[in-house]
Coordinates of C-alpha atoms and ligand atoms in Angstrom, one line a residue:
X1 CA -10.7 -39.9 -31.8
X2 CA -10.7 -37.4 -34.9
X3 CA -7.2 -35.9 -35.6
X4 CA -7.8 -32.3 -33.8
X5 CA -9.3 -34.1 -30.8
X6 CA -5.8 -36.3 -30.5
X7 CA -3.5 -33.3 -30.6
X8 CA -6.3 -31.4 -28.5
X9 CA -5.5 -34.3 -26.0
X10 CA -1.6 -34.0 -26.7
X11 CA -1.1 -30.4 -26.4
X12 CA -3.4 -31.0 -22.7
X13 CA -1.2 -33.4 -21.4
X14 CA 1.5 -31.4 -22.1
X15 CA 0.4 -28.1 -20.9
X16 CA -0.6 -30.1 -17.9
X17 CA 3.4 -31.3 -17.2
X18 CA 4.7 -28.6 -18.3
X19 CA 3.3 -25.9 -16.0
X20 CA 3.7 -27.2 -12.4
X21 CA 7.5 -27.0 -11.1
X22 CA 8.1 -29.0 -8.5
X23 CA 9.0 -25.9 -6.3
X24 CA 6.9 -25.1 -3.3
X25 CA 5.3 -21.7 -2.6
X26 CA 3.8 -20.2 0.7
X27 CA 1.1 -17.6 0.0
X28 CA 1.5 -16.0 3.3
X29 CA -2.1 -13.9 2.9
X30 CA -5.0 -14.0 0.6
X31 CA -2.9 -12.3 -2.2
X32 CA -4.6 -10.4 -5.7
X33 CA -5.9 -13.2 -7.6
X34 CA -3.9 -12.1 -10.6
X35 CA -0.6 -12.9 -8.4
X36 CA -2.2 -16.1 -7.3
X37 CA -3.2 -17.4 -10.6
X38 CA -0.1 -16.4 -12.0
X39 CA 1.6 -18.3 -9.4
X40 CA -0.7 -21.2 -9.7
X41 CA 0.7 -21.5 -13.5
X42 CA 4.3 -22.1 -12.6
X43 CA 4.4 -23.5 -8.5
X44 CA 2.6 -25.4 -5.9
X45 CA 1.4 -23.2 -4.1
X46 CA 0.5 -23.4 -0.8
X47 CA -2.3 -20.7 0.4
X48 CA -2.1 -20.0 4.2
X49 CA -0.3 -23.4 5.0
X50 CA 1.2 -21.7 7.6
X51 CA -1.6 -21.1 9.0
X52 CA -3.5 -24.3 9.1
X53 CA -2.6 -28.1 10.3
X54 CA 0.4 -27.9 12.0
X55 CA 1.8 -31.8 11.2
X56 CA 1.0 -30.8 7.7
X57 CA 2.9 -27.2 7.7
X58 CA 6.2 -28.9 9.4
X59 CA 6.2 -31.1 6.5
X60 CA 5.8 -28.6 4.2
X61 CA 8.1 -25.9 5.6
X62 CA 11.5 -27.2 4.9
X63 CA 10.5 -27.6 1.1
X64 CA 9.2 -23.9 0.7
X65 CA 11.2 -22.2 -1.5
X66 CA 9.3 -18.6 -2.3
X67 CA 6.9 -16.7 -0.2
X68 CA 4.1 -14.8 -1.5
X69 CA 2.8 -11.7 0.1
X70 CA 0.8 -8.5 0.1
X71 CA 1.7 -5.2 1.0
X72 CA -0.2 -5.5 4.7
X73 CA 1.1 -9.1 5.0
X74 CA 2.9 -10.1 8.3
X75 CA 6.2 -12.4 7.4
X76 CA 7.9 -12.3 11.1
X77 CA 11.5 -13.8 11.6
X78 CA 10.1 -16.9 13.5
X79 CA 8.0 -17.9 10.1
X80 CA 11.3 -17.3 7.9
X81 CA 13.1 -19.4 10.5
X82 CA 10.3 -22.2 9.6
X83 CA 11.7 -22.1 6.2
X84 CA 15.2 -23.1 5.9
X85 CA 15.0 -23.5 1.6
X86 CA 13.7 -20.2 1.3
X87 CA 15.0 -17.9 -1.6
X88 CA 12.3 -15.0 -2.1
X89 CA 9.8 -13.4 -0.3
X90 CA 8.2 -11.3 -3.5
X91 CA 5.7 -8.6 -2.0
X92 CA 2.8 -7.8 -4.4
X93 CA 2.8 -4.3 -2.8
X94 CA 5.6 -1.5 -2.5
X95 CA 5.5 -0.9 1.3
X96 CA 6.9 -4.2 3.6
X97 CA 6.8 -2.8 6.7
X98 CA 5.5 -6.5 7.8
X99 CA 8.4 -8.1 6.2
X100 CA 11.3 -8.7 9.1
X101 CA 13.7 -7.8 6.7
X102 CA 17.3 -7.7 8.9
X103 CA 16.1 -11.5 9.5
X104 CA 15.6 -12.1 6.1
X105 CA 19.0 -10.8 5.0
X106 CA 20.3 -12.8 7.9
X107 CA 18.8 -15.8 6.3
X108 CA 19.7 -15.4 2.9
X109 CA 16.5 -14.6 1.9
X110 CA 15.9 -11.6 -0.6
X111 CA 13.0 -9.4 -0.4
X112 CA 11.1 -8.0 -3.3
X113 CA 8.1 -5.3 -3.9
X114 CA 6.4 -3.4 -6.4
X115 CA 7.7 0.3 -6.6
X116 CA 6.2 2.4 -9.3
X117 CA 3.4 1.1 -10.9
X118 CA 1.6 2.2 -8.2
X119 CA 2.2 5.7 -7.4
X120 CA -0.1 7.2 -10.5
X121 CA -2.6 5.3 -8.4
X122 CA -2.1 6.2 -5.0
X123 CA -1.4 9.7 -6.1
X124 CA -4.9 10.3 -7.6
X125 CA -6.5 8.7 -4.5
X126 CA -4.7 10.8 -2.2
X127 CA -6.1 14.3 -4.4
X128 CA -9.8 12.5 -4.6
X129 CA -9.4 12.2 -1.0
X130 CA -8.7 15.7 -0.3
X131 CA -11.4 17.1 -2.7
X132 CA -14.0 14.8 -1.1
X133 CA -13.7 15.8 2.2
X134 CA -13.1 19.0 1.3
X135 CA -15.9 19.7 -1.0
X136 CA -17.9 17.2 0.8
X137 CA -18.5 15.2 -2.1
X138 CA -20.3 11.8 -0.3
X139 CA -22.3 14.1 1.6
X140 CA -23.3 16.0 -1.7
X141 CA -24.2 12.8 -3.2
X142 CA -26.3 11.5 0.0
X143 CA -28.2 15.1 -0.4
X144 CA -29.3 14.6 -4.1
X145 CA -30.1 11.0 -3.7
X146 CA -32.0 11.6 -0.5
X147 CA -34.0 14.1 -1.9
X148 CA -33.1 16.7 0.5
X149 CA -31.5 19.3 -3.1
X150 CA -35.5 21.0 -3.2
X151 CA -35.2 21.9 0.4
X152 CA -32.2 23.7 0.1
X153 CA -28.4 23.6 -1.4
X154 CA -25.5 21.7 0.8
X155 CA -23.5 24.1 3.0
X156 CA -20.2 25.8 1.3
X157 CA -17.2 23.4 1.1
X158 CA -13.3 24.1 1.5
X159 CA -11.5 25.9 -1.6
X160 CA -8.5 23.2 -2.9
X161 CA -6.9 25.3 -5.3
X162 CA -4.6 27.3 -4.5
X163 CA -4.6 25.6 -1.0
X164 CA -1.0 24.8 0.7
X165 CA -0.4 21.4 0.4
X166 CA 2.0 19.7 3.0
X167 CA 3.4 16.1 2.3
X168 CA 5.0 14.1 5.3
X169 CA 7.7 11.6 2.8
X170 CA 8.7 13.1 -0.3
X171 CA 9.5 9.9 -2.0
X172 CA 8.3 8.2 -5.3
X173 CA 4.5 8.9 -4.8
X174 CA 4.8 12.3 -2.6
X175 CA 6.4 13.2 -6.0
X176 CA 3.5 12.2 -7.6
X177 CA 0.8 13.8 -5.3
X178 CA 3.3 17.3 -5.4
X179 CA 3.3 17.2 -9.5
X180 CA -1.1 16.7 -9.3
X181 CA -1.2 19.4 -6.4
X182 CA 0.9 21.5 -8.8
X183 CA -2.0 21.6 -11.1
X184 CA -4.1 22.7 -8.9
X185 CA -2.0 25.9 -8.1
X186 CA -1.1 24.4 -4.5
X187 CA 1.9 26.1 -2.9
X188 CA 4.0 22.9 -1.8
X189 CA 5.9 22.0 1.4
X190 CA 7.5 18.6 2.5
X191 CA 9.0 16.6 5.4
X192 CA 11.0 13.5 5.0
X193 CA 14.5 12.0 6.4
X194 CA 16.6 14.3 3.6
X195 CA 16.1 17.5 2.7
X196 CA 15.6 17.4 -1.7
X197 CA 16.7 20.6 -2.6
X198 CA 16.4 19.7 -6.5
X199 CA 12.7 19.6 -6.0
X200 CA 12.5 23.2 -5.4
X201 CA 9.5 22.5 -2.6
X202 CA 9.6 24.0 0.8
X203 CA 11.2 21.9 3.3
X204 CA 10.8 21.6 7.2
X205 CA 12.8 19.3 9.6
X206 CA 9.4 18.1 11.5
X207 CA 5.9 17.2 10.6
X208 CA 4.9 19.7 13.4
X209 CA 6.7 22.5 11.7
X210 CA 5.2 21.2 7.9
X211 CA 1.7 21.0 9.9
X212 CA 1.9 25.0 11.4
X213 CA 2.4 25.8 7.6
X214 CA -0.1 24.1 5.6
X215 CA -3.9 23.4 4.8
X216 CA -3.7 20.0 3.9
X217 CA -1.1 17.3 5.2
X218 CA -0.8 14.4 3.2
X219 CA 1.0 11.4 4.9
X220 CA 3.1 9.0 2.1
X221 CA 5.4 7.3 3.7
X222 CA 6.7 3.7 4.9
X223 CA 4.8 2.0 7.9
X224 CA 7.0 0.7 10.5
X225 CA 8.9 1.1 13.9
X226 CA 10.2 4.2 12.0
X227 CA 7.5 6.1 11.2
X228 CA 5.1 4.9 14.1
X229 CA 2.6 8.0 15.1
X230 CA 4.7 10.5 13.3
X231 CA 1.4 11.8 12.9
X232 CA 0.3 12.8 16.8
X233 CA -1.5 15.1 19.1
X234 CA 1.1 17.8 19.0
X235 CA 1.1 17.6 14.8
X236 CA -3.0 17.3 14.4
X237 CA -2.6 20.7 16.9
X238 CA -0.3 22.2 14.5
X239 CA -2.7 21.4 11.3
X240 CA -5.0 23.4 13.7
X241 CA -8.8 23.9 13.1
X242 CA -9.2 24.6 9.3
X243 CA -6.7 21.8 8.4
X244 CA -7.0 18.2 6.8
X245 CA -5.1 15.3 7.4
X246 CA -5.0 13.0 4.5
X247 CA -4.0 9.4 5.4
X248 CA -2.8 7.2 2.6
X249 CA 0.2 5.7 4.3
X250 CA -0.1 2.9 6.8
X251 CA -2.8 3.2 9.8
X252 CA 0.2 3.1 11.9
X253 CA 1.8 6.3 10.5
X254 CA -0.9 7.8 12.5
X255 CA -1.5 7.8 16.2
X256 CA -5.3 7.0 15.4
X257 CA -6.5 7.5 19.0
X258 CA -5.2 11.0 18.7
X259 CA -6.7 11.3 15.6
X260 CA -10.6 10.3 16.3
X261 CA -10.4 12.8 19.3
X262 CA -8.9 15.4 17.2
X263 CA -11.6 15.6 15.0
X264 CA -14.5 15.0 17.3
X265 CA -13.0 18.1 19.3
X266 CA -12.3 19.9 16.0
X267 CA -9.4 20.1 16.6
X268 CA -8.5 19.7 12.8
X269 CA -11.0 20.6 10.4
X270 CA -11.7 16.3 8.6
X271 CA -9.7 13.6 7.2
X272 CA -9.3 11.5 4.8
X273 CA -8.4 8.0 5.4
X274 CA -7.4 4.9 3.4
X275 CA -5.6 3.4 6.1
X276 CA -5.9 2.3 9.4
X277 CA -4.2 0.6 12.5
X278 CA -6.3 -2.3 12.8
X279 CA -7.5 -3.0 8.8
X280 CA -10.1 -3.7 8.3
X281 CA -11.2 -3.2 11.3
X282 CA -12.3 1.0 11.8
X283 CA -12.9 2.3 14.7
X284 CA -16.9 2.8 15.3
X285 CA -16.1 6.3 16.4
X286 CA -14.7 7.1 12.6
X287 CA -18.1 5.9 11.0
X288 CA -20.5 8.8 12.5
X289 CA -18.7 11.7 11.9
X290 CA -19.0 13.4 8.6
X291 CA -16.1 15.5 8.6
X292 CA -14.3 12.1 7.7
X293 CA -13.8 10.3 4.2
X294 CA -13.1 6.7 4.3
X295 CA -12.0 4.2 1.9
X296 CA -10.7 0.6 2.4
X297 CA -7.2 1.0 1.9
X298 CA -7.7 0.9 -2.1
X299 CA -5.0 3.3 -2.9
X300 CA -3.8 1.3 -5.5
X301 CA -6.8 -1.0 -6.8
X302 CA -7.7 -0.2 -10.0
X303 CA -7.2 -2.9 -12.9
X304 CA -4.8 -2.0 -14.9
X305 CA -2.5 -1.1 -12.1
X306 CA -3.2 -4.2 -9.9
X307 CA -2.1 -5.9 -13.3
X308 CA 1.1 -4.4 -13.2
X309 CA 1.4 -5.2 -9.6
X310 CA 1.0 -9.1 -10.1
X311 CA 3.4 -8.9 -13.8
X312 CA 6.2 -7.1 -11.2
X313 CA 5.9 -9.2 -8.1
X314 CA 5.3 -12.7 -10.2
X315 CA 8.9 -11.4 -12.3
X316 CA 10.5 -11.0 -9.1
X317 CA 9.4 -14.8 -7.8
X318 CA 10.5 -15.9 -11.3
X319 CA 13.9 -14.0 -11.2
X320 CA 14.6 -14.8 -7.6
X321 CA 13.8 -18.6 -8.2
X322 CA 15.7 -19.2 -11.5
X323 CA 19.0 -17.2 -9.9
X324 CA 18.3 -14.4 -12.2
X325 CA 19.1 -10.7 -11.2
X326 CA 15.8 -9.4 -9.2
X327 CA 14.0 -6.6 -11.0
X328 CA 12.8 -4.8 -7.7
X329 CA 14.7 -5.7 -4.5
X330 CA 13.8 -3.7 -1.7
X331 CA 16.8 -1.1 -1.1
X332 CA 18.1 -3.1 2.6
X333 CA 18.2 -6.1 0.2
X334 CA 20.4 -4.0 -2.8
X335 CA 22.2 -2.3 0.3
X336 CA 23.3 -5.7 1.9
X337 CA 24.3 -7.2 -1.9
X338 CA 26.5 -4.6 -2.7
X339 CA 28.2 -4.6 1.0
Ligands
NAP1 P1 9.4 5.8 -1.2 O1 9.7 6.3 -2.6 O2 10.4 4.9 -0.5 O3 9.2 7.1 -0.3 C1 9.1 7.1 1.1 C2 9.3 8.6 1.6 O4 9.0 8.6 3.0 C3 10.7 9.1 1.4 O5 10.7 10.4 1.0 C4 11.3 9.0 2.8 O6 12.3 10.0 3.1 C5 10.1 9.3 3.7 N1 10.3 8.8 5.0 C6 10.7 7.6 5.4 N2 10.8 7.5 6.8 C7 10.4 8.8 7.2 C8 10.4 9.4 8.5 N3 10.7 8.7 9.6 N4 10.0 10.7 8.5 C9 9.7 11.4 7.4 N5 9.7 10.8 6.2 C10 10.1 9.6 6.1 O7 8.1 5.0 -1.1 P2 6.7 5.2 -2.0 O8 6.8 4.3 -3.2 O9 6.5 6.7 -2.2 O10 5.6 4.6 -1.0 C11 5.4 5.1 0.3 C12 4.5 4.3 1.1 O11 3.2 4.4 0.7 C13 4.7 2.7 1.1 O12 5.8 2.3 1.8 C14 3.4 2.2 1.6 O13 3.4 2.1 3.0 C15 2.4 3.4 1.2 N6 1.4 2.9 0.2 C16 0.1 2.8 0.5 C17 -0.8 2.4 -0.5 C18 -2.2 2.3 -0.2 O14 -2.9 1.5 -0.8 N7 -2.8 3.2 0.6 C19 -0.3 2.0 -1.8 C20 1.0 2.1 -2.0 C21 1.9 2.6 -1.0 P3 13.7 10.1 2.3 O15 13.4 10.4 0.9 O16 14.4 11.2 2.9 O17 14.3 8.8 2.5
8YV2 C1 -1.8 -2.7 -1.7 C2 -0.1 -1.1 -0.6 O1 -3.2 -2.5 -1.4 O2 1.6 -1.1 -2.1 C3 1.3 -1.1 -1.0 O3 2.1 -0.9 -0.1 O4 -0.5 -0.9 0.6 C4 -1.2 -1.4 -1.6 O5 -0.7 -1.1 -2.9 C5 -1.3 -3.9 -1.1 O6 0.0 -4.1 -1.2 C6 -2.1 -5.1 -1.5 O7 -1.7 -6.1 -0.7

């Protein structure tokens, strides 16, 4: 063996011992590759154990130390209660409304997620939601494509600017959707739990009263037993014929029964939906109408910011596991801490 192939072999070998730790991970869901592999570099990690041979995951279960998880991932009280080693559960994601986190705290076990790097995102997909279906963008498309622009031109669209904007949850990326909507000379009102009188925006108490006022409501806020069909039959009435719902919550934010009759009845104008109750399953009745914009719940996928999502949540595992201060609890887990 030549010199560079025996410290080729060498530096192999130890690569090799030096990146598996003998600590055991559960990835609860299929989580972002860049997560995974990122995982894959420091852990054994288990994918979906959980949910496989059951002689095999009772084994397993009392060595699990982390769990991995995405935003949509379900990690219930009787799974943590499967895992009595468990130190993290680090959310690649920022909402956790699947995460039973009172039973977690109970447990011991912290919680993590991924605020921030993902609001620029979920920001601009909320606005490119709102202009599509507004200004009928994929029908626009289908009409040049299809031939159909020699015929004739598309039928007028919806004005944006200038528009009033609504936003149900004022938090870290309502912020970010007001700030965009600012540019576009929207007048802006909010609803959330607190009134934020620094933000100089126009608050009401209910999403009813926010839907009577606006043009377009744009639901950002938690999923969850708190916020389950905020958005109902008495708010879509409110929006009222000419308005827009814009969905890029959690489908469960929105009473989605509600919502398909609402616009088959007209009675809201269309809607824009990245989310739904049953992902990825969308109800048939969604699919024919084309006062409806759909994407699959892609608020947050682009590249760069799915790479910051992984960097954050893999930190967080690292942190949690080495007894190092966690870069992004989620606040119950801060809250309990500091009690
Ligand atoms: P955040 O900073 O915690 O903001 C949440 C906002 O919702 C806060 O203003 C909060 O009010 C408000 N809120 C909570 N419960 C409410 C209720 N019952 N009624 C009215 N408002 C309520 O969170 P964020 O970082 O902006 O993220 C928000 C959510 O977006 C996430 O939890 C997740 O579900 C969703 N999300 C979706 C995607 C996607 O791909 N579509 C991507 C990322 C996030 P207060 O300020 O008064 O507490
Ligand atoms: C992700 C999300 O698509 O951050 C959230 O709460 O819903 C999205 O950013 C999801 O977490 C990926 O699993």
């Amino acid at each position: 063996m030549s010199t560079v192939g025996f410290f080729g072999a060498v530096m192999l070998k130890f690569e090799q011992e030096q990146v598996v730790s003998e600590l055991d991970i559960l990835a609860v869901a299929k989580v972002h590759p860049l997560y995974l592999q990122a995982l894959k570099s420091v852990y054994r990690v288990h994918e979906l154990a959980h949910e496989g041979d059951a002689a095999a995951w009772a084994a397993l279960a009392p060595r699990i130390v982390g769990v991995a998880a995405g935003g949509e991932s379900s990690v219930p009280a009787s799974l943590l209660a499967q895992m009595p080693q468990l130190q993290l559960v680090s959310v690649f994601g920022v909402g956790y409304d699947g995460v039973d986190v009172q039973a977690a705290i109970k447990q011991g076990v912290a919680v993590t997620h991924t605020p921030g790097v993902l609001s620029d995102d979920v920001a601009d997909l909320a606005l490119g939601l709102m202009l599509s279906v507004a200004r009928t963008i994929p029908q626009a498309d289908q009409h040049v494509r299809q031939g159909r622009w020699p015929a004739g031109p598309m039928p007028l669209g919806r004005k944006v600017s200038g528009a009033r904007l609504g936003i149900v949850g004022l938090g870290r990326i309502g912020q970010a959707i007001a700030r965009r909507a600012a540019a576009f000379d929207m007048s802006i009102a909010y609803t959330a739990r607190s009134e934020k009188p620094a933000s100089g925006w126009q608050f009401y108490a209910s999403a009813a009263e926010l839907a009577a006022q606006v043009d377009f409501l744009v639901v950002i806020t938690p999923g969850g037993q708190g916020t389950r069909h905020l958005i109902n039959a008495e708010v879509l009435k409110a929006l009222g014929p000419k308005g827009y719902l814009i969905n890029v919550a959690r489908g469960s934010v929105v009473d989605e029964e509600a919502l398909v009759h609402a616009l088959q009845a007209g009675v809201i104008a269309g809607a824009g939906l990245d989310v739904f109750a049953d992902e990825p399953n969308v109800p048939e009745a969604l699919w024919s109408l084309t006062n409806v914009v759909l994407t699959p719940h892609m608020a947050s996928a682009t590249h760069q910011t799915r790479r910051a999502m992984a960097d954050l949540a893999f930190a967080n595992m690292q942190a949690g596991l080495a007894d190092q201060p966690l870069l992004t609890p989620v606040p119950e887990c801060l809250a309990a801490r500091q009690a």
